[in-house]
CSV table of C-alpha atoms and ligand atoms in Angstrom, one decimal:
chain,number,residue,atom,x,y,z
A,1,UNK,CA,-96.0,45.4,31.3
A,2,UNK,CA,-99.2,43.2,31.5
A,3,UNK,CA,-101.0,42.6,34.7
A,4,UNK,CA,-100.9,38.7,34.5
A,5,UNK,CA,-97.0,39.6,34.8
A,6,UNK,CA,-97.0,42.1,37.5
A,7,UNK,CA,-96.6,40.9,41.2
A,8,UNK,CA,-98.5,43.4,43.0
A,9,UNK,CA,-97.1,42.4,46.4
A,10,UNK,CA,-96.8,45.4,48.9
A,11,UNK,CA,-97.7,48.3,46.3
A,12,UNK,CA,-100.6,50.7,45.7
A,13,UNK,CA,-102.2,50.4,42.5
A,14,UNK,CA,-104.6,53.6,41.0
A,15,UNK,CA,-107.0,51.6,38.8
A,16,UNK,CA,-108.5,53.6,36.3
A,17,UNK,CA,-112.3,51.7,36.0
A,18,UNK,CA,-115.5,52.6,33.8
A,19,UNK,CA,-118.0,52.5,36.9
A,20,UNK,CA,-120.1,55.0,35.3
A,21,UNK,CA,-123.2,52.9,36.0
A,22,UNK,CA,-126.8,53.6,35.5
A,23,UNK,CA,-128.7,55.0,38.7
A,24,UNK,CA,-132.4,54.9,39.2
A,25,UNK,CA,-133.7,58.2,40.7
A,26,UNK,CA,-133.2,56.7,44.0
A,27,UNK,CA,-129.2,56.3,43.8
A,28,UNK,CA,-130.0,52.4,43.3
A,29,UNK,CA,-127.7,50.8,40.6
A,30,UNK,CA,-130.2,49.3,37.7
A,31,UNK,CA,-127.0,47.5,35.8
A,32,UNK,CA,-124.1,46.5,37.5
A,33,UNK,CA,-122.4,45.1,34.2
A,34,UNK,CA,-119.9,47.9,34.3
A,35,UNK,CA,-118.3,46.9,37.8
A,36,UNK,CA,-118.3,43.3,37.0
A,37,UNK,CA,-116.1,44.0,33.9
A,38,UNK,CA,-113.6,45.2,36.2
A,39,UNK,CA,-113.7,42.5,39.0
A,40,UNK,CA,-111.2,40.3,37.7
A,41,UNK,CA,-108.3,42.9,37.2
A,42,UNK,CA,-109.3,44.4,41.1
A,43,UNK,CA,-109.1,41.0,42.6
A,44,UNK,CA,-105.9,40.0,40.9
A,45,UNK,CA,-104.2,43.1,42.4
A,46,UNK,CA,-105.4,42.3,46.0
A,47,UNK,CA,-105.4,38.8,45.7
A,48,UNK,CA,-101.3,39.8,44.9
A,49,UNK,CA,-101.2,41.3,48.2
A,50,UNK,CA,-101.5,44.9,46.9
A,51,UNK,CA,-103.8,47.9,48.0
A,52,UNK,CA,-106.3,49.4,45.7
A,53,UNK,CA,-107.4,53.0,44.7
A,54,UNK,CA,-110.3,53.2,42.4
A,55,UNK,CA,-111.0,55.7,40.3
A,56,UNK,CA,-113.7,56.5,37.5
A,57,UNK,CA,-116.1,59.3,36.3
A,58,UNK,CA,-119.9,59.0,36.7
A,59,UNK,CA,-122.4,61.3,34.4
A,60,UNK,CA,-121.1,64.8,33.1
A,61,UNK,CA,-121.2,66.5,36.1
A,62,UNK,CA,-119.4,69.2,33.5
A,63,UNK,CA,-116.2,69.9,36.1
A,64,UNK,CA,-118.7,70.5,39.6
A,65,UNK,CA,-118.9,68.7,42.2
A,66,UNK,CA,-122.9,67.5,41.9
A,67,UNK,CA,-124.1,64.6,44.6
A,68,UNK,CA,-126.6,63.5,41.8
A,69,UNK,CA,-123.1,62.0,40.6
A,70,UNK,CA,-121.2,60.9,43.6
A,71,UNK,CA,-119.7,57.5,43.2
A,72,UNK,CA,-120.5,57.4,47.1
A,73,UNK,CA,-123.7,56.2,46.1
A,74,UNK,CA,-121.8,53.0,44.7
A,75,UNK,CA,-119.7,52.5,47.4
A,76,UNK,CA,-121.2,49.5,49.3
A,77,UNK,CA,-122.2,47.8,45.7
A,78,UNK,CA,-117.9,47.8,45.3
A,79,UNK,CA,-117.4,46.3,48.4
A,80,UNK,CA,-120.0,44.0,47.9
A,81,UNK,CA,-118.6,43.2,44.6
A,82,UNK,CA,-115.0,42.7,46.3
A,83,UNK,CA,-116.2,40.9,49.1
A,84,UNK,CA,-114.4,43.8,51.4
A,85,UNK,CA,-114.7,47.2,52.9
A,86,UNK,CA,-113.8,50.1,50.4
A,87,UNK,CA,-112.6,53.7,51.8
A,88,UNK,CA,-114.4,56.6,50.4
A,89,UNK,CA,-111.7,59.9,49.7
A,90,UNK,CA,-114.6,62.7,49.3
A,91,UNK,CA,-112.1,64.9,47.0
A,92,UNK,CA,-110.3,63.5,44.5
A,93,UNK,CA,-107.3,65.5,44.1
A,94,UNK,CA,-106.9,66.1,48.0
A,95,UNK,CA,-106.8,61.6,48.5
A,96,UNK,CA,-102.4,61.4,49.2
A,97,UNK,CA,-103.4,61.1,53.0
A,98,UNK,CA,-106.0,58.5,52.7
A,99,UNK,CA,-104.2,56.4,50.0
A,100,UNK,CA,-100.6,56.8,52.0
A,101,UNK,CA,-102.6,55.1,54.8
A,102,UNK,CA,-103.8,52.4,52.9
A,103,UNK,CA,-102.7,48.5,53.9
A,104,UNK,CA,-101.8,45.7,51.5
A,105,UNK,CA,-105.3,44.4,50.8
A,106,UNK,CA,-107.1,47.4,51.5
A,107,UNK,CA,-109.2,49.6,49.1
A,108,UNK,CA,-109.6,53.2,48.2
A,109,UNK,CA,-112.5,54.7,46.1
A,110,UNK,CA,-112.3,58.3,44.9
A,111,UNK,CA,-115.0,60.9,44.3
A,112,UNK,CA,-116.2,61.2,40.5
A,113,UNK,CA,-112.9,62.6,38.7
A,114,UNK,CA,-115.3,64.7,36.5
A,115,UNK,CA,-115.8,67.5,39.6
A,116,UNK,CA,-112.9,68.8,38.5
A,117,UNK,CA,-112.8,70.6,35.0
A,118,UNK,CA,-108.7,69.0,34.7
A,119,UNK,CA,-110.2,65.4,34.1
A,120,UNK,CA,-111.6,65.9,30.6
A,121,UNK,CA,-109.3,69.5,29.8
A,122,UNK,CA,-111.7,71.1,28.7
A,123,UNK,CA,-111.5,75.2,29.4
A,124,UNK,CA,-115.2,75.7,31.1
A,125,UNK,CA,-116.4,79.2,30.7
A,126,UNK,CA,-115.6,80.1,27.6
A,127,UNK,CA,-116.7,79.0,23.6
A,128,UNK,CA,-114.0,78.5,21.0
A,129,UNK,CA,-115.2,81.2,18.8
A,130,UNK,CA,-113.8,83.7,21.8
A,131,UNK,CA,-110.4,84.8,21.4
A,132,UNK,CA,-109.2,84.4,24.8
A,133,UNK,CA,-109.7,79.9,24.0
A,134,UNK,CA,-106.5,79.0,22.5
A,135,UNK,CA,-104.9,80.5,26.0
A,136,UNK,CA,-107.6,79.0,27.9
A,137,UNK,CA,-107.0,75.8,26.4
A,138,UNK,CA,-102.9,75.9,27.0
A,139,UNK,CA,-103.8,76.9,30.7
A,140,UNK,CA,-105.9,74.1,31.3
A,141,UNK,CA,-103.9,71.4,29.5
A,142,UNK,CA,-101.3,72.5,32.0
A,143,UNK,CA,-103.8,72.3,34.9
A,144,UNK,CA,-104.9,68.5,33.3
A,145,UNK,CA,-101.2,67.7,33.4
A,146,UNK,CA,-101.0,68.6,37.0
A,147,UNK,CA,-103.8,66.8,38.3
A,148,UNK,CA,-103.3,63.9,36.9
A,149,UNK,CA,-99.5,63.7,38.6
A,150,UNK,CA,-101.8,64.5,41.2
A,151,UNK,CA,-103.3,61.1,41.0
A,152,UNK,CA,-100.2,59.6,40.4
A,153,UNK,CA,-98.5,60.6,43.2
A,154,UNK,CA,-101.0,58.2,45.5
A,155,UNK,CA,-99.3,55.1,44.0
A,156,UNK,CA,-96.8,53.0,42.6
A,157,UNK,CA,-98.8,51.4,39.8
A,158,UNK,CA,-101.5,52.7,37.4
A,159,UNK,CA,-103.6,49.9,35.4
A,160,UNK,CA,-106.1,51.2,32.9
A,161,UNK,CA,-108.9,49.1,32.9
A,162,UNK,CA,-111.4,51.3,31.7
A,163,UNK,CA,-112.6,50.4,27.8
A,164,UNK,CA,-115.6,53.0,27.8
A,165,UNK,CA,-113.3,56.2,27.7
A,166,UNK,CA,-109.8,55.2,25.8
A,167,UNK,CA,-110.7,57.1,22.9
A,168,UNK,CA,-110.6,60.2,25.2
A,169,UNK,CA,-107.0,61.7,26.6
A,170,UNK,CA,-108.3,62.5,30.0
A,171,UNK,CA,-106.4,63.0,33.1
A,172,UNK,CA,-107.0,59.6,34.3
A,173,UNK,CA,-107.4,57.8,31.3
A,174,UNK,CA,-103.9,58.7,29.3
A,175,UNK,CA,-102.5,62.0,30.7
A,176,UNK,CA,-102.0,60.1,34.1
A,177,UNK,CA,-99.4,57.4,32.2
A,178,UNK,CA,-96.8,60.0,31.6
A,179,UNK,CA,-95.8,59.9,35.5
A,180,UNK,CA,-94.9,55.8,35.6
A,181,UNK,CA,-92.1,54.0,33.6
A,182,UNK,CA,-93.3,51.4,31.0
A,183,UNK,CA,-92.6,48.7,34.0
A,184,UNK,CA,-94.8,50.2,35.9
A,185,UNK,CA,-98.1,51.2,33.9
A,186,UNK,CA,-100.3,48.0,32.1
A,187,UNK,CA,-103.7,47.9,30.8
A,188,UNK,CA,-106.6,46.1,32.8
A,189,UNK,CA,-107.7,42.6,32.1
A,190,UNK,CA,-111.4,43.8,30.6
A,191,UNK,CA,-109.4,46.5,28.2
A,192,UNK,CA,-107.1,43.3,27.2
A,193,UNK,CA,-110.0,41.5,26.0
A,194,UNK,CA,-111.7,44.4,24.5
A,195,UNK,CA,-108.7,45.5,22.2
A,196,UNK,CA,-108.0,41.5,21.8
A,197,UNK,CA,-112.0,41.6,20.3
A,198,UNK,CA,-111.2,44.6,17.8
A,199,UNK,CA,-108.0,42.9,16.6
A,200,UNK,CA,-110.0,39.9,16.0
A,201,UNK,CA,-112.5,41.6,13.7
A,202,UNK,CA,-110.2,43.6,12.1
A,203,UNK,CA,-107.2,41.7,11.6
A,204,UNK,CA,-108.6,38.2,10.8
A,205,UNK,CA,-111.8,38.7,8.9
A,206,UNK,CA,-113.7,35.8,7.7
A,207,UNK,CA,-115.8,36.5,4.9
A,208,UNK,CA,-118.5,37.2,4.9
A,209,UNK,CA,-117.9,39.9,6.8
A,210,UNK,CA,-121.8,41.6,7.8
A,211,UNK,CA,-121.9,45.1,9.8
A,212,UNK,CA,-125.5,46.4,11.6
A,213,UNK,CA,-125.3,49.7,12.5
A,214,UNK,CA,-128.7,51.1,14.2
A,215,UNK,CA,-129.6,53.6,16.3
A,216,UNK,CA,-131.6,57.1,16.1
A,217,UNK,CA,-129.1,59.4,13.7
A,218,UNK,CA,-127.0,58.5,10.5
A,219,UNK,CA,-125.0,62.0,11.6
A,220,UNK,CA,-123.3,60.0,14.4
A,221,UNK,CA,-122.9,57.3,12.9
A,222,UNK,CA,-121.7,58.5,9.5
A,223,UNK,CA,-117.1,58.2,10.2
A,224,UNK,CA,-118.2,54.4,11.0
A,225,UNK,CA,-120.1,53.3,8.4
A,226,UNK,CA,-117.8,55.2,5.7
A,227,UNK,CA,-114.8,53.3,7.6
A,228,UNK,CA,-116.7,49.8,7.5
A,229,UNK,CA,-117.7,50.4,3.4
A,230,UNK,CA,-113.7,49.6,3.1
A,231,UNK,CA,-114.1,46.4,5.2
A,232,UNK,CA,-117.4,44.8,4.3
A,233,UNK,CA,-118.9,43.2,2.6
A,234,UNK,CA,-123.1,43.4,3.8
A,235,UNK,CA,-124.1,46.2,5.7
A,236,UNK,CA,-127.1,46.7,7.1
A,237,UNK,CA,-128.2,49.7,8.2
A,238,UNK,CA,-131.2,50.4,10.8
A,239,UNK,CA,-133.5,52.0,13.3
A,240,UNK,CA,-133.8,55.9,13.0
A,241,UNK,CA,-131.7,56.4,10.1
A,242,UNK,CA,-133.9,54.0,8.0
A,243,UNK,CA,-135.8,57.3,7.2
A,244,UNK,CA,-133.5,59.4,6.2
A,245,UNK,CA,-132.1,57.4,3.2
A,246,UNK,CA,-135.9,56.7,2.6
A,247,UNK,CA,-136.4,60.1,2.0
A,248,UNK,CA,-133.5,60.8,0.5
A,249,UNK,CA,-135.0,58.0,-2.3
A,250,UNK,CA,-138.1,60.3,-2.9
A,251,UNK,CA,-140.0,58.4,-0.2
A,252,UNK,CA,-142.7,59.7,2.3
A,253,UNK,CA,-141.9,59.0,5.9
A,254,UNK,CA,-144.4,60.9,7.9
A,255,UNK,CA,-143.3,61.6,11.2
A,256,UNK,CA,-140.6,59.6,11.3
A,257,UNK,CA,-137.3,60.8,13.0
A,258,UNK,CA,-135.7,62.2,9.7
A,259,UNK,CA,-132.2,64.3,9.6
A,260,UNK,CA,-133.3,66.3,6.6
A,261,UNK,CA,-130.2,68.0,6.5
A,262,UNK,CA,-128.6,64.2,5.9
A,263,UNK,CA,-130.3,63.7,2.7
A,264,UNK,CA,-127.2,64.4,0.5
A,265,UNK,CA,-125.4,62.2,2.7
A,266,UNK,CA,-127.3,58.6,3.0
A,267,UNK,CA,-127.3,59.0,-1.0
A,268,UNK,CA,-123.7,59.3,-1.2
A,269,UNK,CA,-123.3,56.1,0.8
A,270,UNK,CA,-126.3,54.4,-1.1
A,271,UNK,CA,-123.3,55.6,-4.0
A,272,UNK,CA,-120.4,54.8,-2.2
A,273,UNK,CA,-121.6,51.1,-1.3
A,274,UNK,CA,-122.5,50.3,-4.8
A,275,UNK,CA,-118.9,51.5,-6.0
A,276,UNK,CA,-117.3,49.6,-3.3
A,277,UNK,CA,-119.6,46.2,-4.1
A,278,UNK,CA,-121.0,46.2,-0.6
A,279,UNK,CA,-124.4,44.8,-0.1
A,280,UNK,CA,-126.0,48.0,0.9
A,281,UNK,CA,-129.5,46.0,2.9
A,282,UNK,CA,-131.7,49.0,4.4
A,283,UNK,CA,-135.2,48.4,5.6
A,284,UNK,CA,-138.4,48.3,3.2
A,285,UNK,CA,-141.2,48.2,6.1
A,286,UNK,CA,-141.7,49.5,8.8
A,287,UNK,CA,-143.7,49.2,11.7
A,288,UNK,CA,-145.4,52.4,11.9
A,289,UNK,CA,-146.8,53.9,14.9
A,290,UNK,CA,-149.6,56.8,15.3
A,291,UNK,CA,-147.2,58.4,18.3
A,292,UNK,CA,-143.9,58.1,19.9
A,293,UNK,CA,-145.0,55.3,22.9
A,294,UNK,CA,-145.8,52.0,23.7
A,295,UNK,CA,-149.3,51.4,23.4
A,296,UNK,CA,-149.8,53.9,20.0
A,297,UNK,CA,-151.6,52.0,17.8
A,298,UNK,CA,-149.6,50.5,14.9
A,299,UNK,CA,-149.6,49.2,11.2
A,300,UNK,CA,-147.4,47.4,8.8
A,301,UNK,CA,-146.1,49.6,6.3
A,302,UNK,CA,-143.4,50.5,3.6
A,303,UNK,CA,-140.7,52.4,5.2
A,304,UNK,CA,-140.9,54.5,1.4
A,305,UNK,CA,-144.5,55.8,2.1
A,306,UNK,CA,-145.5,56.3,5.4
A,307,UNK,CA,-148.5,58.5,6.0
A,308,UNK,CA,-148.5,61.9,8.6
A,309,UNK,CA,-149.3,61.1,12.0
A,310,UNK,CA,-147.4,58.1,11.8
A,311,UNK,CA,-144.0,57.3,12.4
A,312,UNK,CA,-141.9,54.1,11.9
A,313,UNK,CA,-140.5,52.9,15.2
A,314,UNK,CA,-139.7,49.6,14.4
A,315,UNK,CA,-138.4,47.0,11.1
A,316,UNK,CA,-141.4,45.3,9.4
A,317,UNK,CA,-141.5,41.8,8.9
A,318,UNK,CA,-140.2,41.9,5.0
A,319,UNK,CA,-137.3,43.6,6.3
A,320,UNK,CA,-136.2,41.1,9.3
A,321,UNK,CA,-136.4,38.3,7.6
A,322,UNK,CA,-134.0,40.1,4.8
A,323,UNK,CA,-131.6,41.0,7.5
A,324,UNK,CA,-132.1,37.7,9.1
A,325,UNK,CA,-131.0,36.1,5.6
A,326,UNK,CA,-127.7,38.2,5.3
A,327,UNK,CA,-126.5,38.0,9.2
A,328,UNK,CA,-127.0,34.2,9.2
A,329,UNK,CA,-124.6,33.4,6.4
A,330,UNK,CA,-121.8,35.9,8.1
A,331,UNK,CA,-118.8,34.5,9.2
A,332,UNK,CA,-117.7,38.2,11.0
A,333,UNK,CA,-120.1,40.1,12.6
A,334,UNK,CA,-120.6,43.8,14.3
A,335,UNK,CA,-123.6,45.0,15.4
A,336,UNK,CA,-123.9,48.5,16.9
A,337,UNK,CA,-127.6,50.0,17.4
A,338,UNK,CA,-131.2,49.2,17.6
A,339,UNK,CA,-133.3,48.7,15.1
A,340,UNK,CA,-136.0,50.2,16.4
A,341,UNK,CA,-137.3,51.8,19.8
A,342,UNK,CA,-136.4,49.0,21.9
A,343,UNK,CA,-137.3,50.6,25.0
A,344,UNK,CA,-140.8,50.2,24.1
A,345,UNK,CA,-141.3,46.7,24.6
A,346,UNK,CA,-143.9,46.5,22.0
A,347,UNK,CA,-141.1,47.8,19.4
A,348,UNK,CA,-138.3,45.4,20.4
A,349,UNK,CA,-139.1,42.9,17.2
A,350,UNK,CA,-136.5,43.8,15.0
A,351,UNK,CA,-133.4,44.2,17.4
A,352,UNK,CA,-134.7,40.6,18.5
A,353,UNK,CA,-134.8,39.6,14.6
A,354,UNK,CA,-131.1,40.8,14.6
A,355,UNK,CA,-130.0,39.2,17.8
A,356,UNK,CA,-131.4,35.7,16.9
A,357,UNK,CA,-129.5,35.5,13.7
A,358,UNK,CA,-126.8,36.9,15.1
A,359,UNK,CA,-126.3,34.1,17.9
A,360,UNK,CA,-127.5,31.5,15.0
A,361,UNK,CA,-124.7,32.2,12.9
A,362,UNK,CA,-122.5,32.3,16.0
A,363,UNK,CA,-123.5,29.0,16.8
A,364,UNK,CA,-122.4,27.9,13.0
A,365,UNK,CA,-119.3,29.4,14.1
A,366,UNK,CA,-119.2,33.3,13.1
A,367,UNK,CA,-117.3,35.6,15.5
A,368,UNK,CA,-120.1,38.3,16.5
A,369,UNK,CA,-118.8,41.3,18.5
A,370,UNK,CA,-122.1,43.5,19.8
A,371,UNK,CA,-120.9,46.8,21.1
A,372,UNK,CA,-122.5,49.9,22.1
A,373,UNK,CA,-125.2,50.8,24.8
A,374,UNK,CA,-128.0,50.2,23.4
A,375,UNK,CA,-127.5,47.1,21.5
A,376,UNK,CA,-125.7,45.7,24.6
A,377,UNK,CA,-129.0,46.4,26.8
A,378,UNK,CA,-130.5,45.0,23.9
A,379,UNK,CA,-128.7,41.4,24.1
A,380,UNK,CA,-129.4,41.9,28.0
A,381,UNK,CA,-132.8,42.0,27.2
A,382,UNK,CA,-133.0,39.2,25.0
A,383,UNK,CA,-131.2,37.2,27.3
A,384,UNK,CA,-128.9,36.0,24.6
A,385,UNK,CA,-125.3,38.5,25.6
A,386,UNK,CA,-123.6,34.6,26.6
A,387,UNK,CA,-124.9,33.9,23.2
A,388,UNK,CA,-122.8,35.6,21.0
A,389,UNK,CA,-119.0,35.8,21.0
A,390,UNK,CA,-118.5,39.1,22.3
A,391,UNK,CA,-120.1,41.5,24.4
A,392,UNK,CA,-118.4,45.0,24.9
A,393,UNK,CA,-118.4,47.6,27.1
A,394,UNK,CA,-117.4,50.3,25.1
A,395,UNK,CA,-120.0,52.5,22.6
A,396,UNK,CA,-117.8,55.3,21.5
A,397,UNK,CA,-114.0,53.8,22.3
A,398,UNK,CA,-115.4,50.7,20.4
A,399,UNK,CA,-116.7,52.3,17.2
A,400,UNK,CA,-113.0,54.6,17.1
A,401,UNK,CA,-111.2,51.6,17.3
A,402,UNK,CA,-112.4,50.1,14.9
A,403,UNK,CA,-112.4,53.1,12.6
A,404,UNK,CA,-109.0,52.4,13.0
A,405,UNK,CA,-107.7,55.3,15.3
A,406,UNK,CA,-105.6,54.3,18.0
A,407,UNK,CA,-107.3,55.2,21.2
A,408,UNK,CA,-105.5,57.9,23.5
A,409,UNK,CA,-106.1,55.6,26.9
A,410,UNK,CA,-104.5,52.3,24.8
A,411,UNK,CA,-101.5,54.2,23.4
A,412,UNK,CA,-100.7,55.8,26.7
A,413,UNK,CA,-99.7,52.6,28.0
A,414,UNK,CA,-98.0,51.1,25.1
A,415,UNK,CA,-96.4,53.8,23.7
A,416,UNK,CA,-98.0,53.7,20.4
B,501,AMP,P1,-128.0,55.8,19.2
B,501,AMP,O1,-127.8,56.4,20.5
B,501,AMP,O2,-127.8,56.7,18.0
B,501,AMP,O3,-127.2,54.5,19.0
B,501,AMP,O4,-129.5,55.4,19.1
B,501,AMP,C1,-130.1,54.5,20.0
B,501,AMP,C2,-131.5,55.0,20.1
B,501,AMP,O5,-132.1,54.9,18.8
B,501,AMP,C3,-132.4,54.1,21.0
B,501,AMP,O6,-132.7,54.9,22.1
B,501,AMP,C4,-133.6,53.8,20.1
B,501,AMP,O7,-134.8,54.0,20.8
B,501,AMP,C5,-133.5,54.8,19.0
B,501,AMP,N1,-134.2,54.4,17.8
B,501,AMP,C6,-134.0,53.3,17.1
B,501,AMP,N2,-134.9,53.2,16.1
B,501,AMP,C7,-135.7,54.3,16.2
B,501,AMP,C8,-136.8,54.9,15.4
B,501,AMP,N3,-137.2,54.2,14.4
B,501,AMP,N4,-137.3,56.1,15.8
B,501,AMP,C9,-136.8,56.7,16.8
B,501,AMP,N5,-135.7,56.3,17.6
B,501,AMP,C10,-135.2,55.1,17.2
């Protein structure tokens, strides 16, 4: 079923949303992108004539409940958003009253789905070396299965709308499917879009086809780039793990962040890419700071011989203008990851290098799909996220999708 299809007329509809939002230390929202995504899929339902019951996860309250991570805090920004009052059930899994009572047009938010251990099913308590997990484990996936027809029970509908967790089978994200008929279970307009966004970059690739992949650690990035190496044909990689294969080359890096035990690794890709005839493009300066902030004092130097006490926390100039040169000839493009600490104002030069070339070579009509935290809040910060063709919401769901693995919260509903 698809939502544009479904007349929601008269029934309740559970909406699993991402409304996992950033909070400043007062409770205050600092980015609202995440309940926007989901506006246009909640107004369609109401709009229909149906009621609403919101659900989502905030934080890793790690299955207790915490206030630091009650979605009460978010409350009035939703029925701002909606333009109408929203009902707050204070305990998930104890909501069939309050949702019973709802009236077409009315809406329900539920408290964070992660105070209860049977959203992520997970056993709590206990390590997987002990013998006593694999029953754990069974018990709790029983307790998951529960809970989530639980959730299901409060409505007629359920409508997945929430891109940032797909890749995991939570209660709420995939488990939850299992109790409504194919007719009655669709994904969300913003998950739509977002799997319409990976289809476009992996089943129609214009060539050339450039990947940026930044961030801090080659270790968590390592299943994605070995995935891209069969699909590109530049890749760039940035930020953090710049040191690490510049080490692994013999070079000096100072006190750059470094994953010595990853040595092995970048040289096998460095390997790999030259086997595969992918244009392998990794930084050859840096901007090197004398400590980790934003007024350290700083030089230009190569990212192969960096002296102690300094550390590179940003691309030099040599090396934009080299990525600049490969991402404005791309006709597909993925970026995921800083390429430096962007936080830092002073160190935001080289994601900014990235994101310029990135829009230019949209404008001469690439598709570029940014994805990821931090290179979103990058493109926020530049100013330039209408700029390019995609922005999305996912970081994690995003990368697994396009590693090619089908994603627990998309197959749920389709039966894949
Ligand atoms: P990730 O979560 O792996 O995508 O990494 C994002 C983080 O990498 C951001 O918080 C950046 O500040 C950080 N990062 C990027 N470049 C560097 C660098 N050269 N040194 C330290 N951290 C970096």
């Amino acid at each position: 079923m698809t939502l544009d299809n479904y007349n929601f007329a008269g029934k309740k509809a559970i909406v699993r949303v991402d409304f996992n939002v950033p909070l400043d230390e007062n409770g205050k929202i600092t980015d609202d992108t995440r309940i926007r995504g989901a506006l246009p899929t909640l107004k369609k339902i109401l709009e229909d004539g149906g009621s609403l019951i919101i659900m989502s996860h905030m934080g890793k309250p790690k299955g207790k409940v915490n206030p630091k991570f009650s979605l009460a805090q978010i409350k009035d920004d939703v029925a701002k958003a909606l333009g109408r009052d929203v009902k707050f059930a204070e305990d998930c899994a104890n909501a069939a009253e309050a949702a019973a009572n709802l009236k077409p047009g009315e809406v329900l938010l539920l408290e964070n789905l992660r105070f209860y251990p049977e959203e992520e099913g997970k056993p709590v308590g206990i390590e997987k070396d002990d013998p006593a997990y694999e029953a754990a484990k069974k018990d709790m996936k029983a307790r998951q299965k529960e809970f989530a027809k639980k959730l299901a029970s409060y409505a007629d509908v359920y409508v997945n709308d929430a891109f940032g967790t797909a890749h995991r089978r939570h209660a709420s994200t995939a488990v939850i499917a299992d109790n409504f008929d194919a007719d009655n279970k669709m994904l969300g307009y913003l998950m739509e879009k977002e799997v319409k966004a990976v289809d476009n970059i992996l089943s129609d690739i214009k060539r050339p086809f450039t990947a940026i992949m930044g961030g801090s650690k080659v270790s968590t990035k390592i299943g994605i780039i070995e995935n891209l190496m069969d699909k590109v044909d530049n890749l760039i990689l940035c930020g953090g793990m710049t040191y690490t294969f510049a080490k692994a080359q013999g070079g000096k890096v100072g006190d750059s962040i470094c994953e010595n035990d990853k040595l092995g690794l970048a040289l096998d890709i460095i390997k790999k890419a030259k086997e595969k005839g992918v244009n392998l493009v990794l930084g050859t300066d840096c901007i090197a700071a004398d400590s980790f902030s934003n007024d350290a004092k700083t030089m230009v130097c190569s990212a192969m011989d960096i002296p102690d006490g300094w550390e590179g926390l940003d691309a030099g100039p040599e090396t934009r203008k080299a990525f600049q040169d490969v991402i404005r000839t791309a006709k597909t493009i993925l970026w995921n990851g800083p390429a430096g600490v962007f936080e830092f104002d002073n160190f935001t030069g080289g994601s900014r290098a990235i994101a310029e070339a990135i829009v230019e070579a949209t404008n001469n009509g690439a598709f570029s799909l940014v994805g990821g935290g931090d290179s979103v809040a990058c493109v926020n910060k530049f100013g330039l996220a209408d700029e390019v063709s995609y922005v999305s919401t996912g970081g994690g769901a995003l990368l697994e999708a396009i590693e090619g693995k089908v994603l627990p919260g998309v197959a749920a509903i389709k039966g894949e």
